[in-house]
Coordinates of C-alpha atoms and ligand atoms in Angstrom, one line a residue:
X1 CA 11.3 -9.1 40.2
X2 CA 9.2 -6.2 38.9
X3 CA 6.1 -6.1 40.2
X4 CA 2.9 -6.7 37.6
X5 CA 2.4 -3.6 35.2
X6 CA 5.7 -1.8 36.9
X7 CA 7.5 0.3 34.3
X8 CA 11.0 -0.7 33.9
X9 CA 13.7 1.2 31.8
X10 CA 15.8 -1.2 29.7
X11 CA 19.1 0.2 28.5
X12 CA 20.0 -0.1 25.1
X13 CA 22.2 0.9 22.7
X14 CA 21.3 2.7 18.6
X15 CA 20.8 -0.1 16.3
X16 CA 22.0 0.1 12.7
X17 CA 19.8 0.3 9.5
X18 CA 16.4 1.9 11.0
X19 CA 15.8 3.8 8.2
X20 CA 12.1 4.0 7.3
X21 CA 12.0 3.1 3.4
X22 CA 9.2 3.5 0.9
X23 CA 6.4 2.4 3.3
X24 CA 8.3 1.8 7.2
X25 CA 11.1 -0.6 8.1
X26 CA 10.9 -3.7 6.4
X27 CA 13.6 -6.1 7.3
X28 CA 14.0 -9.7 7.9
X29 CA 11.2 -11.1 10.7
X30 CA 14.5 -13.0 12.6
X31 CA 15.7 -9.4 12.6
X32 CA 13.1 -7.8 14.1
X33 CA 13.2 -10.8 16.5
X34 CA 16.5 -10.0 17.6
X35 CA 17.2 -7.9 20.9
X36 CA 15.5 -4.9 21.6
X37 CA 15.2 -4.2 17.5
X38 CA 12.0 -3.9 17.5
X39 CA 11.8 -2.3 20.8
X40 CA 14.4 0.5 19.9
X41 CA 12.1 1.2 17.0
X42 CA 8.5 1.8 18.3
X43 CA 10.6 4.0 21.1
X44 CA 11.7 5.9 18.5
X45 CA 8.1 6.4 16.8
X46 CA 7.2 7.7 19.8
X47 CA 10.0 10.2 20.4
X48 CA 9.6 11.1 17.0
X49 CA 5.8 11.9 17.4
X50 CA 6.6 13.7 20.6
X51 CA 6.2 11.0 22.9
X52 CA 2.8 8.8 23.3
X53 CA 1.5 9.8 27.0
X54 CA -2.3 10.8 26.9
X55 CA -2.3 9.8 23.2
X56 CA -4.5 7.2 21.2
X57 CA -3.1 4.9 18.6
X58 CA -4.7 2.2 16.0
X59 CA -2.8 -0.7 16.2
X60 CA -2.7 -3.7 13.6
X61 CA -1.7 -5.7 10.9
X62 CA -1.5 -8.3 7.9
X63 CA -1.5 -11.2 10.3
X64 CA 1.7 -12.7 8.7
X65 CA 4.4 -14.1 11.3
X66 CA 5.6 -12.3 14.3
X67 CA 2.0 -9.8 14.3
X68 CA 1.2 -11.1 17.7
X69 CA 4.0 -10.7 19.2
X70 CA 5.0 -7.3 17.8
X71 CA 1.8 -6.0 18.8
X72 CA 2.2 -7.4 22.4
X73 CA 5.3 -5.7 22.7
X74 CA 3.8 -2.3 21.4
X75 CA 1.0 -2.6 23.7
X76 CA 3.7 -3.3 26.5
X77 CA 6.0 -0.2 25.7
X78 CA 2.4 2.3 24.7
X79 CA 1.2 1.5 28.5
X80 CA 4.6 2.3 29.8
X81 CA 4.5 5.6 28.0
X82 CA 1.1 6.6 29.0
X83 CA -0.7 6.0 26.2
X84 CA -4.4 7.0 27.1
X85 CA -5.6 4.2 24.7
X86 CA -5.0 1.6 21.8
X87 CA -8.0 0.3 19.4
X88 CA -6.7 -3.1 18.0
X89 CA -8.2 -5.1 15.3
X90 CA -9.6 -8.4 16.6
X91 CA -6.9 -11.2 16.4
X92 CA -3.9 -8.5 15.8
X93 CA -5.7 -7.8 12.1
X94 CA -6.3 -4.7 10.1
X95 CA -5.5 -3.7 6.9
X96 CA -3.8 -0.2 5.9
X97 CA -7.1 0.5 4.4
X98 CA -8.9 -0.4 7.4
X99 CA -6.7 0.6 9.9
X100 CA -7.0 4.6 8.0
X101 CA -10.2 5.0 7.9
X102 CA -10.5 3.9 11.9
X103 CA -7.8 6.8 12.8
X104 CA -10.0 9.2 10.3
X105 CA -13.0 8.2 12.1
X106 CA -12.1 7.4 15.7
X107 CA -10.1 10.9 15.7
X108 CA -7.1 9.4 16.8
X109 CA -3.1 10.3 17.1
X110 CA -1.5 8.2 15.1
X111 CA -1.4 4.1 14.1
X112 CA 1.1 1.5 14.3
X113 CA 0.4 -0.8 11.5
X114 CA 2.2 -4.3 11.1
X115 CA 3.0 -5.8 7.4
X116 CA 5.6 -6.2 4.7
X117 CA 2.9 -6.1 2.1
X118 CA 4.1 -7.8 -0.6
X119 CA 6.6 -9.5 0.5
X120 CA 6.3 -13.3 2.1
X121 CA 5.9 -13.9 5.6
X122 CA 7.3 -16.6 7.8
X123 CA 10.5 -16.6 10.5
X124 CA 12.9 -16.7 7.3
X125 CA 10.9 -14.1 5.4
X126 CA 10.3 -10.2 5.9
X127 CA 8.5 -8.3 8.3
X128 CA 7.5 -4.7 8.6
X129 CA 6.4 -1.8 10.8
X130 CA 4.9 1.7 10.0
X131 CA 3.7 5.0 11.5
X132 CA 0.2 6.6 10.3
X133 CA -0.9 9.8 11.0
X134 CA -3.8 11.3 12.4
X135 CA -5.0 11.9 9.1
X136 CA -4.6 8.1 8.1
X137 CA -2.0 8.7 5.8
X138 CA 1.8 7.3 6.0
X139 CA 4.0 9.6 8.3
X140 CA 5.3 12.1 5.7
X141 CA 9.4 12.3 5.3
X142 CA 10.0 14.7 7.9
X143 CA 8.5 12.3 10.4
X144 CA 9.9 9.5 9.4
X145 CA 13.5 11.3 9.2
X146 CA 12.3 12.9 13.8
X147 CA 12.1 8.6 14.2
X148 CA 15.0 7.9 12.4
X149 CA 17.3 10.5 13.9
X150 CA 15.7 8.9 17.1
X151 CA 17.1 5.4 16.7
X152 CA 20.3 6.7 16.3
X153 CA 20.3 8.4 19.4
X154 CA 18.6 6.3 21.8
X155 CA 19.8 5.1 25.0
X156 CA 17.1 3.3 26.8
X157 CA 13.3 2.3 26.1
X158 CA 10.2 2.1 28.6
X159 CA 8.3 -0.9 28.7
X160 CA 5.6 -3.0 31.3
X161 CA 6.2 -6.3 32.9
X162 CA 2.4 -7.5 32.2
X163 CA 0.5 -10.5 31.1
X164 CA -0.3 -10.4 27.3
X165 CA -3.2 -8.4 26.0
X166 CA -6.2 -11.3 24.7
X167 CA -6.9 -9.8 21.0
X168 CA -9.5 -12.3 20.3
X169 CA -12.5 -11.0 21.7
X170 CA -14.3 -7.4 21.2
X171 CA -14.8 -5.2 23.1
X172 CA -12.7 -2.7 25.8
X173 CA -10.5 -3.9 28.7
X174 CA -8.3 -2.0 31.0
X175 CA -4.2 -2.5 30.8
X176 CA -2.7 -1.1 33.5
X177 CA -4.0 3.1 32.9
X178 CA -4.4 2.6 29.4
X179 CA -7.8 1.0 27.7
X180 CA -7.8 -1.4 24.9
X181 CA -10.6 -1.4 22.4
X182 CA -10.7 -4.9 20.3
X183 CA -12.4 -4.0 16.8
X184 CA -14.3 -6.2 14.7
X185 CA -11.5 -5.4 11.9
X186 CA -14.4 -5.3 9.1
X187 CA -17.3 -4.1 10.2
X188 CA -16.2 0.0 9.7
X189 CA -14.6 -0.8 6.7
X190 CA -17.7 -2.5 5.4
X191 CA -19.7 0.2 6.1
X192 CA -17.9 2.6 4.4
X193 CA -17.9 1.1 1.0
X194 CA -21.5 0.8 1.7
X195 CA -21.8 4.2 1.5
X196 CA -19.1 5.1 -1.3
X197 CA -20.5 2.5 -4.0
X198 CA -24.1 1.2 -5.5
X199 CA -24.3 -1.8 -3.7
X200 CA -27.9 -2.5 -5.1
X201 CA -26.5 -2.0 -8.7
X202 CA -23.7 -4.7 -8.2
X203 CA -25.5 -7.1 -6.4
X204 CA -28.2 -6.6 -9.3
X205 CA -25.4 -7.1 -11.6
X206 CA -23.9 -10.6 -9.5
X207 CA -27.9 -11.9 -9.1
X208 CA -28.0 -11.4 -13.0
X209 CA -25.3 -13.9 -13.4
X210 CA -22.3 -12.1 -13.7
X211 CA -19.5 -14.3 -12.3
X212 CA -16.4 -13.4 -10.5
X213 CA -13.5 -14.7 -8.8
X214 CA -11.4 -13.1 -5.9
X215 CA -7.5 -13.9 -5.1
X216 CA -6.9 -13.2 -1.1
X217 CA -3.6 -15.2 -1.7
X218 CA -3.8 -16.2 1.8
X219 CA -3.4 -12.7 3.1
X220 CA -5.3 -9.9 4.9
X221 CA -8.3 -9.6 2.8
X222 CA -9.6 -12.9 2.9
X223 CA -12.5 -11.8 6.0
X224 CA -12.6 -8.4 4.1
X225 CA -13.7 -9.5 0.9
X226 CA -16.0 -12.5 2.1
X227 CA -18.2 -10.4 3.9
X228 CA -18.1 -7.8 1.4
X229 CA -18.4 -9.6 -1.9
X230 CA -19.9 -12.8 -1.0
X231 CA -21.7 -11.6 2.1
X232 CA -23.2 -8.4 1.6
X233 CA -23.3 -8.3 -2.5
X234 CA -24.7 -11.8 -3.1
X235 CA -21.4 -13.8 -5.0
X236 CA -21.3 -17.4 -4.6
X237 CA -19.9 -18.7 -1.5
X238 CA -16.3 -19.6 -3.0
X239 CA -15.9 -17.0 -5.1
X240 CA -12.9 -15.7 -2.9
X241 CA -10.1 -17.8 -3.4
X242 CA -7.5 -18.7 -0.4
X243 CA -9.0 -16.5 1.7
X244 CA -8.1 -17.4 5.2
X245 CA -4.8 -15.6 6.5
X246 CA -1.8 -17.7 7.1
X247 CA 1.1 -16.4 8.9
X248 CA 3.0 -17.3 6.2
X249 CA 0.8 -16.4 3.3
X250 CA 0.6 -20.1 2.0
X251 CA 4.2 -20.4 1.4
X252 CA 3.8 -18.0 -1.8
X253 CA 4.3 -13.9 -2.3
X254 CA 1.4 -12.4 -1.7
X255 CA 1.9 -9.6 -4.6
X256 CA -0.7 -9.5 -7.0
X257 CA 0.7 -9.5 -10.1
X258 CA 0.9 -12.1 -13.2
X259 CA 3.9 -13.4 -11.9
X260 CA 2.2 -14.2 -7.8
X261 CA -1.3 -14.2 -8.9
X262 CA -0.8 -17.0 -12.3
X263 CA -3.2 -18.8 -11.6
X264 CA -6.0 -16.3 -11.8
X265 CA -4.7 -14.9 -14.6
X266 CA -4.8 -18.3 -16.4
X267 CA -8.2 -18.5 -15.0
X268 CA -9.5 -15.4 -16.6
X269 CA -7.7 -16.7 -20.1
X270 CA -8.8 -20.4 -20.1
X271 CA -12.5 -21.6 -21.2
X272 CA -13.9 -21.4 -17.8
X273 CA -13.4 -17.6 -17.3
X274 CA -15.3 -15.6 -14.9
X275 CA -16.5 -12.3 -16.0
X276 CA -14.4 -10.5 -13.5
X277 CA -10.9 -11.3 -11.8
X278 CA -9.2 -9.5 -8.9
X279 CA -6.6 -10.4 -6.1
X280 CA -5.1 -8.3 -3.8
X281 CA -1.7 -8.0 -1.9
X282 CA -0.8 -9.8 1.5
X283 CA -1.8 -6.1 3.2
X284 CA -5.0 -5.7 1.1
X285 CA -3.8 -2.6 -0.2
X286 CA -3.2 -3.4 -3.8
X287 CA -5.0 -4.9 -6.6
X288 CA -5.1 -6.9 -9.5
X289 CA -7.7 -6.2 -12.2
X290 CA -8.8 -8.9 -14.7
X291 CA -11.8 -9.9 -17.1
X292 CA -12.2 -12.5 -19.2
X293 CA -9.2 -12.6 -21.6
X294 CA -8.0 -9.6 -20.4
X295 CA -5.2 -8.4 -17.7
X296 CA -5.8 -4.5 -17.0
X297 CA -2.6 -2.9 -16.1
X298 CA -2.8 -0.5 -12.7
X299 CA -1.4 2.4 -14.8
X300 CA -4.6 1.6 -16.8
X301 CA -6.8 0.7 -14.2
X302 CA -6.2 4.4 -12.6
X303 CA -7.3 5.7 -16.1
X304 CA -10.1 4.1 -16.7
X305 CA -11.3 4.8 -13.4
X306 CA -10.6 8.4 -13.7
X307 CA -13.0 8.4 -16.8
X308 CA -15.6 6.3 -15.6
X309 CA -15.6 8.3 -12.0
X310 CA -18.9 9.8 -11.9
X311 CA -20.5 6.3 -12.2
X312 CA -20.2 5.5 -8.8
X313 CA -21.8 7.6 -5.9
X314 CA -18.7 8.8 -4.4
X315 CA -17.5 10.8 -7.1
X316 CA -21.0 11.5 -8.7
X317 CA -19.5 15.4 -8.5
X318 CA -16.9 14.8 -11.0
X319 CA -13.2 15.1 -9.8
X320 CA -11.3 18.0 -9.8
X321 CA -7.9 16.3 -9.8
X322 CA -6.2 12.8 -10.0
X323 CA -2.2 12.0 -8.9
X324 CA -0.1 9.3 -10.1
X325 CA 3.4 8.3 -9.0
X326 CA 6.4 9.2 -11.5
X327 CA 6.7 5.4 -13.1
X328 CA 3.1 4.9 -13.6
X329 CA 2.5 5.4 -17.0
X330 CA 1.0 8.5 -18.5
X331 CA -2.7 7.5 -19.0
X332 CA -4.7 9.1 -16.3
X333 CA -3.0 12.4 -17.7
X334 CA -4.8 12.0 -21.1
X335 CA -7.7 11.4 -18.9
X336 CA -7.5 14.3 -16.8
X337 CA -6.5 16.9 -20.1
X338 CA -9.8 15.6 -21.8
X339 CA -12.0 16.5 -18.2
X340 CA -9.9 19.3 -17.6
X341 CA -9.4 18.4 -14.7
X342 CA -6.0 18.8 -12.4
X343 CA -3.0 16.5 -12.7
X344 CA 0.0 15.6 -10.4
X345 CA 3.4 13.8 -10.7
X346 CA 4.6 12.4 -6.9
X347 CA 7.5 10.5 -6.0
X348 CA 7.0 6.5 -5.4
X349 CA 5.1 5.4 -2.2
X350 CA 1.7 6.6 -1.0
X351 CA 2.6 8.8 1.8
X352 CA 3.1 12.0 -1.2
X353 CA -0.6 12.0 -2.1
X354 CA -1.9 12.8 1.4
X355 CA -1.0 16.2 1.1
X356 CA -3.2 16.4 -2.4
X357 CA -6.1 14.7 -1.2
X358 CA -5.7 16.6 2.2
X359 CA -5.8 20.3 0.4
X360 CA -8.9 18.4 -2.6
X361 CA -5.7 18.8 -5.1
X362 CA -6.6 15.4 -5.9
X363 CA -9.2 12.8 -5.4
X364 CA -8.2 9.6 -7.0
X365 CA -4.7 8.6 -7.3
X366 CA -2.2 5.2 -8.1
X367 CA 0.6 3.5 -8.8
X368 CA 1.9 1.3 -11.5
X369 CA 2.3 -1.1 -8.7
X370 CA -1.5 -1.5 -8.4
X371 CA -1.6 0.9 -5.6
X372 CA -5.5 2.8 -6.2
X373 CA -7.3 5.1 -3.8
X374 CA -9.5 7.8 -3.2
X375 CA -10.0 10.3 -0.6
X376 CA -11.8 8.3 1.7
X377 CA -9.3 7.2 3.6
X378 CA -5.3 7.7 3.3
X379 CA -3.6 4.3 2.1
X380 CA -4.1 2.6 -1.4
X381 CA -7.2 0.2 -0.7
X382 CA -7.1 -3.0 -2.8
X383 CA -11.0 -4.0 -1.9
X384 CA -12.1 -0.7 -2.8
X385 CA -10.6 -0.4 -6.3
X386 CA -12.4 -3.5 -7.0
X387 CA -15.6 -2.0 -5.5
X388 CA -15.3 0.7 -8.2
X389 CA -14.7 -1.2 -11.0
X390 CA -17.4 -3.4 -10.3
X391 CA -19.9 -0.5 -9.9
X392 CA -19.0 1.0 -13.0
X393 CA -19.4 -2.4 -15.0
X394 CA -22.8 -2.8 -13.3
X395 CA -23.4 1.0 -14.4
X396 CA -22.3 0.7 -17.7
X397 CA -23.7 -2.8 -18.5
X398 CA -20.1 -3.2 -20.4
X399 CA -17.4 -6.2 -20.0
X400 CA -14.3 -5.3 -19.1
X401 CA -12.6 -6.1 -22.6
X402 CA -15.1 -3.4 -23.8
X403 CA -14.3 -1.2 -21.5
X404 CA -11.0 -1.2 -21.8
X405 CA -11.1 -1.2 -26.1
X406 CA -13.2 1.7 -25.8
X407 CA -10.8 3.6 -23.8
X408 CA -7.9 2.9 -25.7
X409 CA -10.2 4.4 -28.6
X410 CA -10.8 7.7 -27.0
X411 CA -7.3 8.1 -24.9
X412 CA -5.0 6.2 -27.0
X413 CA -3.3 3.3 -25.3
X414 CA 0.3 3.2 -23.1
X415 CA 1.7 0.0 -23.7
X416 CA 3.8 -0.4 -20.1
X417 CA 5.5 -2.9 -18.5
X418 CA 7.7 -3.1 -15.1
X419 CA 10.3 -5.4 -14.8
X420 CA 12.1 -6.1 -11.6
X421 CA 15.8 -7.4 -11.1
X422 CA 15.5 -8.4 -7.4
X423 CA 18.5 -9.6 -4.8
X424 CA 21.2 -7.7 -6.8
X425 CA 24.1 -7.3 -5.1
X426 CA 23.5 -4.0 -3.7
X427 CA 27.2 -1.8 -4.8
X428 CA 26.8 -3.2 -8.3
X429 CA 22.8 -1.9 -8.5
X430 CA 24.4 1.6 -7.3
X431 CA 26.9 1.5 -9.6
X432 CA 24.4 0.9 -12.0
X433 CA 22.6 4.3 -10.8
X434 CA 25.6 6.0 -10.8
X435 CA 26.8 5.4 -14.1
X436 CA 23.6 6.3 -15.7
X437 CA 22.9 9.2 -13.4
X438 CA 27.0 10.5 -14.5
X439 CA 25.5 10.4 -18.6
X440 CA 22.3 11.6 -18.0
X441 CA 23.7 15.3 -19.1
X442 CA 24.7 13.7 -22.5
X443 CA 22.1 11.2 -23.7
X444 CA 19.7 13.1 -25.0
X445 CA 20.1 13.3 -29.0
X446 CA 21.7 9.9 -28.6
X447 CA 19.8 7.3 -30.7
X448 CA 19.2 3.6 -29.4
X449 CA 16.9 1.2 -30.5
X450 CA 15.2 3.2 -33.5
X451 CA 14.2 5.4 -30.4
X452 CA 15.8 8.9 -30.0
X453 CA 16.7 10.3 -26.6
X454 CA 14.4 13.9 -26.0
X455 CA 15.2 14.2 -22.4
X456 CA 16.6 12.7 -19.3
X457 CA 16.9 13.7 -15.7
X458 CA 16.6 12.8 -12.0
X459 CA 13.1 12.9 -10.9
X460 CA 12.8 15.6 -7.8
X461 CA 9.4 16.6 -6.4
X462 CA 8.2 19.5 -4.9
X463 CA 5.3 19.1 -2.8
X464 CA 2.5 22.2 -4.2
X465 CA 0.9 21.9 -0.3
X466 CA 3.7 22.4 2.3
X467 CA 6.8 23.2 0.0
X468 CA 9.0 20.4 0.9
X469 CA 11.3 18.6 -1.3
X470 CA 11.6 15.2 -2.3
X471 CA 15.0 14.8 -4.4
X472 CA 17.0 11.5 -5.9
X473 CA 13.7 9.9 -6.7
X474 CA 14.1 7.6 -9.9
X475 CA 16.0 8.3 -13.2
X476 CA 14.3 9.3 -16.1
X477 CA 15.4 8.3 -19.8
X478 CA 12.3 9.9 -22.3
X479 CA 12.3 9.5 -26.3
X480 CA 10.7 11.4 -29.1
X481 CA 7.2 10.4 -29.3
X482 CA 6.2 10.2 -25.6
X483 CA 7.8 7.0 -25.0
X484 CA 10.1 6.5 -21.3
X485 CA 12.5 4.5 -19.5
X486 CA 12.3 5.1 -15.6
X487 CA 14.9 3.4 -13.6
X488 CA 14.6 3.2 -9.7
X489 CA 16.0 0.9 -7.1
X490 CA 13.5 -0.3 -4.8
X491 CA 13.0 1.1 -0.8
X492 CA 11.1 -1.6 0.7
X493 CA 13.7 -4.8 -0.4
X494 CA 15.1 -6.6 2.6
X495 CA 17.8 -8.1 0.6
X496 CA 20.6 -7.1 -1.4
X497 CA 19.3 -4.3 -3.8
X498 CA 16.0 -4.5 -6.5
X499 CA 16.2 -2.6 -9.8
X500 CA 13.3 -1.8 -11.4
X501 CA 12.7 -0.8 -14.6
X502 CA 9.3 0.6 -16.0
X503 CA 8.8 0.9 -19.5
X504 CA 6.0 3.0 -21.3
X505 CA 5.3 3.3 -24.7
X506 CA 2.3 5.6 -26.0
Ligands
LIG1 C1 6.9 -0.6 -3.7 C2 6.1 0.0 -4.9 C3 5.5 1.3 -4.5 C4 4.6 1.1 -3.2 C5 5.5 0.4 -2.1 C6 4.7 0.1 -0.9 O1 8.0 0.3 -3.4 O2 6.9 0.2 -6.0 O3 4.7 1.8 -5.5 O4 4.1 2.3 -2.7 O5 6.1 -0.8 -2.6 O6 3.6 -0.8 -1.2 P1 9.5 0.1 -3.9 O7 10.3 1.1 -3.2 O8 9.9 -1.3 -3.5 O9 9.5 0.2 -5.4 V1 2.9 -1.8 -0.1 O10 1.6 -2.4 -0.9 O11 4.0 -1.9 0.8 O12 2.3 -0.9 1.1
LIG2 CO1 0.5 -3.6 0.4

């Protein structure tokens, strides 16, 4: 038997399928349950990064099934590596958000952050792991291809025999050579959107009787957004809704969309509508925008933001530039022409806007899939989109209907929807691809629909900051007038394939 905290060396053997996808590996949790899976994985993180020894690393997650344990093992295989240090959210919990602006602040090498986002949690549902950077962002592509490379190459792992770390109580402890911090996972996070937004003007705007409801759909944000809306800006206890994290989210998808979130949305639409509506994902990275008889889309969300900037403290400079991925639709562009102000088009997947913000290309960006940021910290932040929005309605004095008519006025209006074909079976969703990509040459002139086709390609980007290339990244059908089809299949499924299709009409 190994003696307490001895490092041992456990053969194993490159597993299959650890390619990081949109945002890290996402696979079934019984997967990442199996035999050295997970192991074989944070190993590979590490060689990828250069190894871990006298290195600090942020570790949490979304709480959902298997956090605790994943983290344990993490912990295990950081000390036998000769980590100098890991800073842990309390109880295993931090959300992307969170977790970026602790390696921004704390100065640290890197994060290992726990969650699937999205998608349901539970032993039969979808688990996922991801590296952060220094800089709080998403490991960029050629990080994530040094770790993949790794787990096809990897022969054995180091890991300590040792009691499990205790995660529920603050404070530092000693493991072996390496020291644990346990983080109150709210309290920085708090205090940064203290300083980003009027919280005097909102609460002014909640003690004059504005009412609002909040969707934590049984995920990350719960704690977050109780301390910050009903705690610190004065809304009734109760105005966030399911928000204790469960492990398995409630039994529903915690994806904030009309589809997840229905019964907020028939909330905001029935007689007893609150003034404001948000929810957010199971990671607390997205958001949902509603008012009362009104759904905002994220594509418009970004835009209206964008215009509306220099309401709220953070941005009382004015921007300089704004980003949005390829599918999200085209309004924050009609946003930026009128400011004249800088624009950018980047792949799917947060990790291509941390070079903009990096280099102050861009200060705001997001994604059709409710994805919003700023330059604050590195990851989309859900709690902080809602932040903004309600700082500019307690600027502006306007409801959101209003706000919204009055932009369409001035900007015009993208009508966009995304529709998603999930569990495909995955050869006939490439086949799909394939056959479209084969005519792309040929469609345009072609008429369908009353629409005719002006241009169609394969998206590639290329990265203005460090060069690189980012190719096969969605297919691209556009028609005379402005309007688009975008086609992509989907990098953070665990099952079969997911086609998504995104359609925007100006
Ligand atoms: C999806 C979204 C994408 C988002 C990604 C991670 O990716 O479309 O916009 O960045 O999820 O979001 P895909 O490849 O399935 O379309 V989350 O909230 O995981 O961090
Ligand atoms: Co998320």
């Amino acid at each position: 038997m190994p003696e307490f905290m001895d490092v041992i060396t456990v053969e194993t053997a490159p597993i299959e399928g650890q390619k990081p996808g949109t945002s890290g590996l996402r696979k079934k949790t019984r997967v990442f349950m199996t035999s050295h899976f997970l192991e074989n994985f944070v190993a590979s993180i590490f060689a990828g990064i250069g190894g871990a020894a006298g290195k600090t690393f942020v570790v949490g997650g979304d709480g959902r099934y298997f956090n605790d344990r994943a983290i344990q093992v993490i912990a295990r295989m950081a000390a036998a590596e000769g980590a100098t240090k890991l800073i842990i959210g309390q109880g295993g919990i931090l959300s992307p958000p969170a977790a970026s602006n602790l390696l921004r602040k704390r100065g640290t090498d890197g994060g290992i952050l726990l969650s699937a986002s999205h998608n349901p949690g539970g032993i039969d549902e979808d688990f996922g792991i991801k590296f952060n950077m220094g800089n709080g962002g998403p490991a960029n592509e050629a990080l994530t291809d040094a770790m993949f490379a790794a787990t096809k190459a990897i022969q054995s792992y180091k890991i300590v025999e040792g009691p499990d770390l205790d995660l529920s109580s603050v404070g530092v402890t000693q493991y072996g050579d390496m020291a644990v911090e346990i983080v109150d996972p709210v309290a920085d996070y708090a205090a940064l959107m203290e300083q980003l937004f009027d919280f005097d003007a909102i609460a002014g705007l909640v003690k004059g009787g504005f009412t609002m409801a909040f969707d934590a759909m049984h995920a990350v944000t719960g704690p977050y957004a109780k301390a910050i809306l009903e705690q610190r800006l004065g809304a009734t206890p109760g105005t966030v809704l399911n928000g204790t994290p469960s492990p398995d989210f409630g039994g529903g998808h915690p994806d904030p969309n009309p589809i997840w979130a229905k019964p907020l949305v028939d909330l905001v639409m029935g007689p007893d509508a609150p003034d404001f509506a948000a929810a957010s994902d199971g990671d607390g990275d997205r958001n949902m925008i509603l008012g009362k008889g009104i759904y905002v889309t994220p594509s418009d969300s970004l835009a209206v933001l964008a215009a509306n900037a220099t309401c709220v403290p953070m941005y009382q400079g004015g921007l300089t530039g704004v980003a949005r991925s390829m599918p999200t639709s085209g309004a924050v562009d009609r946003v930026a022409d009128a400011l004249g102000i800088g624009s950018y088009e980047t792949p799917t997947g947060w990790k291509f806007f941390g070079n903009l913000l990096d280099a102050d290309r861009a200060q705001l960006c997001g994604e059709e899939s409710a994805g919003t940021s700023g330059n604050h910290v590195r990851e989309k932040d859900g709690l902080w989109a809602v932040l903004f929005w309600l700082n500019v309605l307690a600027v502006t004095g306007k409801s959101v209907s209003q706000l919204m008519a009055e932009h369409w006025r001035t900007y015009g209006r993208n009508y966009y929807t995304r529709h998603d074909y999930e569990a495909v079976e995955t050869e006939r969703a490439h086949a799909l691809m394939d056959g479209l990509r084969a005519r792309l040459a040929t469609l345009p002139g072609q008429a369908a629909a009353g629409l005719t086709v002006s241009s169609a390609d394969e998206f590639a980007y290329d990265d203005p900051v460090d060069g690189s290339r980012s190719e096969g990244q969605g297919l691209r059908v556009g028609f005379e007038g402005g309007s688009r089809v975008v086609f992509r299949l989907s990098v953070t499924v665990t099952e079969g394939a997911t086609l998504r299709v995104y359609l925007d009409a100006y």
